Coordinates of C-alpha atoms and ligand atoms in Angstrom, one line a residue:
X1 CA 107.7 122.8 117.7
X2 CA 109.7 119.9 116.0
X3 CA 112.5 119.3 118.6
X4 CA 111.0 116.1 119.6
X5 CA 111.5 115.1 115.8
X6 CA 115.4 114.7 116.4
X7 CA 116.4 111.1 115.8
X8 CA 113.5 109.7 114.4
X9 CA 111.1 111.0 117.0
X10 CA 112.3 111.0 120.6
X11 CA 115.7 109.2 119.5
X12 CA 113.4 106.1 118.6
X13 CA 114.6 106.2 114.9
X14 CA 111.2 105.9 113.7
X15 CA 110.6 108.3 110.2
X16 CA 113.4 111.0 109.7
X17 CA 112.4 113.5 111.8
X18 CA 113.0 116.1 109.2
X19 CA 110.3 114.4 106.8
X20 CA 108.1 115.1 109.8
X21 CA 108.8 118.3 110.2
X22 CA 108.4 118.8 106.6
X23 CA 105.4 116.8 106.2
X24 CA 103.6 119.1 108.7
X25 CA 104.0 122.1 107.1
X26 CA 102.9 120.6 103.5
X27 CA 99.9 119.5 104.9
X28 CA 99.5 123.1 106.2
X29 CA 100.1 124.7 102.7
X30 CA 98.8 122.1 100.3
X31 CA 95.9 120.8 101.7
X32 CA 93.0 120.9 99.3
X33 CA 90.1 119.0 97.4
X34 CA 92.5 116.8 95.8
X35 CA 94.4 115.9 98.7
X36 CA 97.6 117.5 97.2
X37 CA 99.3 117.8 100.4
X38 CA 99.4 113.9 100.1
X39 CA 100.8 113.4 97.1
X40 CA 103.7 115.8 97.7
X41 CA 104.8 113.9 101.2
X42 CA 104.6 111.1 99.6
X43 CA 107.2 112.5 96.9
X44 CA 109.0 114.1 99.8
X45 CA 109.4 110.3 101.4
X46 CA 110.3 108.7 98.4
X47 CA 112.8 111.3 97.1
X48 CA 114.8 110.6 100.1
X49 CA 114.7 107.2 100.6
X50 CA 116.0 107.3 96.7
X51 CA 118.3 110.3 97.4
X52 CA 122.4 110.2 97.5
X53 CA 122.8 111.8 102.0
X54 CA 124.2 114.5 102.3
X55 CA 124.5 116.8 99.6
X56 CA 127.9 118.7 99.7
X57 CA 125.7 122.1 99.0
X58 CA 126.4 123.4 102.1
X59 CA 130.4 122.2 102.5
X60 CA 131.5 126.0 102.9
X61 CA 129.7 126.5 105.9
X62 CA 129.8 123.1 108.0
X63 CA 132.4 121.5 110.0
X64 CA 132.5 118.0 107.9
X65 CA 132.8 118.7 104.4
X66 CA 133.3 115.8 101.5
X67 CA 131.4 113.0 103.9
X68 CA 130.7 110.0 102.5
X69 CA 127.9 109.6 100.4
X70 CA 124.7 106.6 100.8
X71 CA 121.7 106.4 99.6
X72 CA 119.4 104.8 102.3
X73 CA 117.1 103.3 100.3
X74 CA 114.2 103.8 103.3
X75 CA 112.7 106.8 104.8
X76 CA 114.0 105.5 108.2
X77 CA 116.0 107.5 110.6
X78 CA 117.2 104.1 112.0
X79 CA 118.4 102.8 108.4
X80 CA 119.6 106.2 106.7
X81 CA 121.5 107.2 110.2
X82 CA 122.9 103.6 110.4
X83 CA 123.9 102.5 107.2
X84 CA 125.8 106.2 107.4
X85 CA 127.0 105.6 110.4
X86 CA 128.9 102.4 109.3
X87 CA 129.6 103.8 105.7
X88 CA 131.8 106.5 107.4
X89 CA 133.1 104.7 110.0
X90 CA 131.9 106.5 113.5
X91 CA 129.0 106.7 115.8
X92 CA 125.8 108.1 116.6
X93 CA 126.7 110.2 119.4
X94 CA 129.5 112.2 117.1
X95 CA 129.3 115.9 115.5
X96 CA 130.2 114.5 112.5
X97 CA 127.1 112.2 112.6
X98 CA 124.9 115.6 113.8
X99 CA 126.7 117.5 110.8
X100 CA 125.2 114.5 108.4
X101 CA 121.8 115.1 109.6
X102 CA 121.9 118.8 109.8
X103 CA 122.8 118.8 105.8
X104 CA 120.1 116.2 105.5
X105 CA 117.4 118.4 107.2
X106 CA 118.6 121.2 105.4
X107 CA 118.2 119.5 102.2
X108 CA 114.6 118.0 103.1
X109 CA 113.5 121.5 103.5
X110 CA 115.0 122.9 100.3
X111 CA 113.5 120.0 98.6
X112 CA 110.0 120.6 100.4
X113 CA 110.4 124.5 99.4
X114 CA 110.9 123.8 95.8
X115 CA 107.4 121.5 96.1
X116 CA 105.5 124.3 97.2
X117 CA 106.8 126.8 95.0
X118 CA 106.1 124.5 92.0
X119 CA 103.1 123.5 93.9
X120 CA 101.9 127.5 94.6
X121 CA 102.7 128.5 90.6
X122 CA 100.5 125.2 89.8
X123 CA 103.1 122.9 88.3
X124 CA 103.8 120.4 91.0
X125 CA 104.9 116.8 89.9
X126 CA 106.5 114.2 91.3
X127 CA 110.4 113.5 91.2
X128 CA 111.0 110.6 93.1
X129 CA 111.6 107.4 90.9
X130 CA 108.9 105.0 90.9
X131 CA 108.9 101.8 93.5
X132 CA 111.6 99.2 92.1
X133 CA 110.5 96.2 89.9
X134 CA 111.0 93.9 93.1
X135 CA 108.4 96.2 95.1
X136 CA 106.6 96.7 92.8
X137 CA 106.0 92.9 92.4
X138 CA 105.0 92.3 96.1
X139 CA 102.6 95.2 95.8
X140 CA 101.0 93.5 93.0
X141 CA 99.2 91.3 95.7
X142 CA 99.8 92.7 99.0
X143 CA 99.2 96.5 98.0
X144 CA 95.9 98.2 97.3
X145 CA 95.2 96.3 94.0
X146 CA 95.3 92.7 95.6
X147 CA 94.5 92.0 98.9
X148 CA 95.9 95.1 100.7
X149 CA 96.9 93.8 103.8
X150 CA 100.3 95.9 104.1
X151 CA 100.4 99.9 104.3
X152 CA 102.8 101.6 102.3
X153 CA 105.2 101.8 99.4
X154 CA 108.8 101.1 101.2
X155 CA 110.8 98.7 99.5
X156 CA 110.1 95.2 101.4
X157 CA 113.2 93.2 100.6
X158 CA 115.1 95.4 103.0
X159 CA 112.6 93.7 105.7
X160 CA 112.0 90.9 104.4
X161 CA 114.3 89.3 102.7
X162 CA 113.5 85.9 102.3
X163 CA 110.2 86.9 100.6
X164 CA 111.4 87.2 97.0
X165 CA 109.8 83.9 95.8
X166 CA 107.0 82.9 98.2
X167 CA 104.9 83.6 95.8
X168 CA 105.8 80.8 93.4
Ligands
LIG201 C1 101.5 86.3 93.7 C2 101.1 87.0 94.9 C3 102.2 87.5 95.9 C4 103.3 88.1 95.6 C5 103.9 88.6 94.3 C6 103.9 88.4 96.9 N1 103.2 87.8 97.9 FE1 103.6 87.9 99.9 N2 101.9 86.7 100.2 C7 101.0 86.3 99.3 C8 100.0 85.5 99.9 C9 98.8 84.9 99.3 C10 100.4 85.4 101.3 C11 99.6 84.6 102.5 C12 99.8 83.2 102.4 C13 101.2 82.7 102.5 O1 101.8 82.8 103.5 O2 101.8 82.2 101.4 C14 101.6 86.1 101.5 C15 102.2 86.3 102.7 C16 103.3 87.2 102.9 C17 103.9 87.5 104.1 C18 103.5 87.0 105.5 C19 103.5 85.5 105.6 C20 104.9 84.9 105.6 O3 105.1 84.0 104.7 O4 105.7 85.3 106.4 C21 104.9 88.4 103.9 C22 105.8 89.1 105.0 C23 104.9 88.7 102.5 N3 103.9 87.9 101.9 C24 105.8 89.6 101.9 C25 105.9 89.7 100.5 C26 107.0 90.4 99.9 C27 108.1 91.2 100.6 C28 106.8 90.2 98.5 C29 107.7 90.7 97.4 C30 109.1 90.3 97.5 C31 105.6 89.4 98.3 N4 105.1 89.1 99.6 C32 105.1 89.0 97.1 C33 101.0 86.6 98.0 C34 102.1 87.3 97.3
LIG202 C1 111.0 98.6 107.9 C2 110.8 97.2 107.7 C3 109.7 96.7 106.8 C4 109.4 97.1 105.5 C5 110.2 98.1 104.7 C6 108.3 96.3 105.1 N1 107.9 95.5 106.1 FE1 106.3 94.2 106.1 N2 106.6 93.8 108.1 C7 107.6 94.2 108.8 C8 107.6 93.7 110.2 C9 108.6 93.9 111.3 C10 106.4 92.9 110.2 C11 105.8 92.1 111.3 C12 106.6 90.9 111.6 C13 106.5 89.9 110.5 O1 105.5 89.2 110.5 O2 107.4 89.8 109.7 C14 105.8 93.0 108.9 C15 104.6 92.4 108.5 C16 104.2 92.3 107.1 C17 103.1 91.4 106.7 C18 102.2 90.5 107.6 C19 103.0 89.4 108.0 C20 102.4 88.4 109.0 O3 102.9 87.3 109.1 O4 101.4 88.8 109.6 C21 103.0 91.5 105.3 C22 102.1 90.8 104.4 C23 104.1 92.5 104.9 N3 104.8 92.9 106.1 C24 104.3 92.8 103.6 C25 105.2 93.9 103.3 C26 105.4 94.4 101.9 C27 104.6 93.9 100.7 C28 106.3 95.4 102.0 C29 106.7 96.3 100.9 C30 105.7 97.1 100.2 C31 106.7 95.5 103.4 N4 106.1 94.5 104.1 C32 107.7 96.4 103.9 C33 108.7 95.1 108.4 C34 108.7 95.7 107.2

């Protein structure tokens, strides 16, 4: 059902494929009044833009153990696959890239796993650390309190660079 999810969605490196995957099956759990499902993707997304890729939890059974370590910072396939990419030196089209993003999809559904168990016992809450003090800046007037004309909570400056003081 989520093959198509493999690099970012047809290889187009749009959202992590396994945050797709994952996301679908929230909203099949943890859809209710409250629009629970919601607030855990949203988690989901922000705890791995904000998380350390790959986790060495599964180093006894893969063929790349100890890989280096980087936080993408964006919820991405194309950033978190190529910032890795050049962190560790190699390509796409490498197993040792494919090992990376196995751990990674592992990981995302461990993560989403523990959400709905916390979620089914009635004590889900967020883990993911709030948007940085730069983001949160720019939302200030372009997010859903100010004018609202931009979707989302990624951070900005990795787009937009140049946009830290516009505003002044
Ligand atoms: C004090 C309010 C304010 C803050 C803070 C702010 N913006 Fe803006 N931004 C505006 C307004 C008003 C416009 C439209 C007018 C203009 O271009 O200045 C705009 C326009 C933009 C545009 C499109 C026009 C252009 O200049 O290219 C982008 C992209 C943008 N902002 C990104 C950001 C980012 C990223 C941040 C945070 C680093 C940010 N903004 C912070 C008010 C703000
Ligand atoms: C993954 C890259 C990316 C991220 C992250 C991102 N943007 Fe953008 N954004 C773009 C692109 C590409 C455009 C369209 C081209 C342009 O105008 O810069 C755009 C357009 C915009 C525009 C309209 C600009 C115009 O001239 O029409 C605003 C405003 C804006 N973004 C604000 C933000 C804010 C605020 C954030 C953070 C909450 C953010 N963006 C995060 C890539 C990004």
């Amino acid at each position: 059902m989520f093959h198509h999810a493999a690099g970012g969605y047809g290889s187009q490196g749009t959202l992590c494929g396994s945050l797709g995957a994952c996301s679908a099956i929230i909203n099949l759990v943890a859809r209710d009044k409250e629009k629970t499902h919601n607030k855990i993707i949203k988690d989901l997304i922000n705890w791995y833009a904000s998380y350390n890729h790959p986790t060495d939890e599964f180093d006894s059974i893969v063929k790349f153990p100890k890989q280096k370590r980087v936080i993408p910072g964006s919820p991405l396939c194309h950033v978190s696959v190529s910032t890795w990419t050049m962190a560790n030196e190699t390509e796409i089209a490498t197993y040792e890239r494919k090992d990376r993003c196995a751990k990674v999809a592992g990981k995302v559904a461990m993560q989403t796993v523990m959400m709905l168990n916390a979620y089914a016992d009635g004590k889900f809450k967020p883990v993911a650390p709030a948007v940085s003090a730069e983001t949160a800046a720019c939302l200030e007037c372009h997010g859903p309190e100010g004018d609202h004309n931009q979707q989302g909570q990624m951070a900005c400056g990795l787009c937009h660079p140049h946009k830290a003081d516009h505003a002044d």
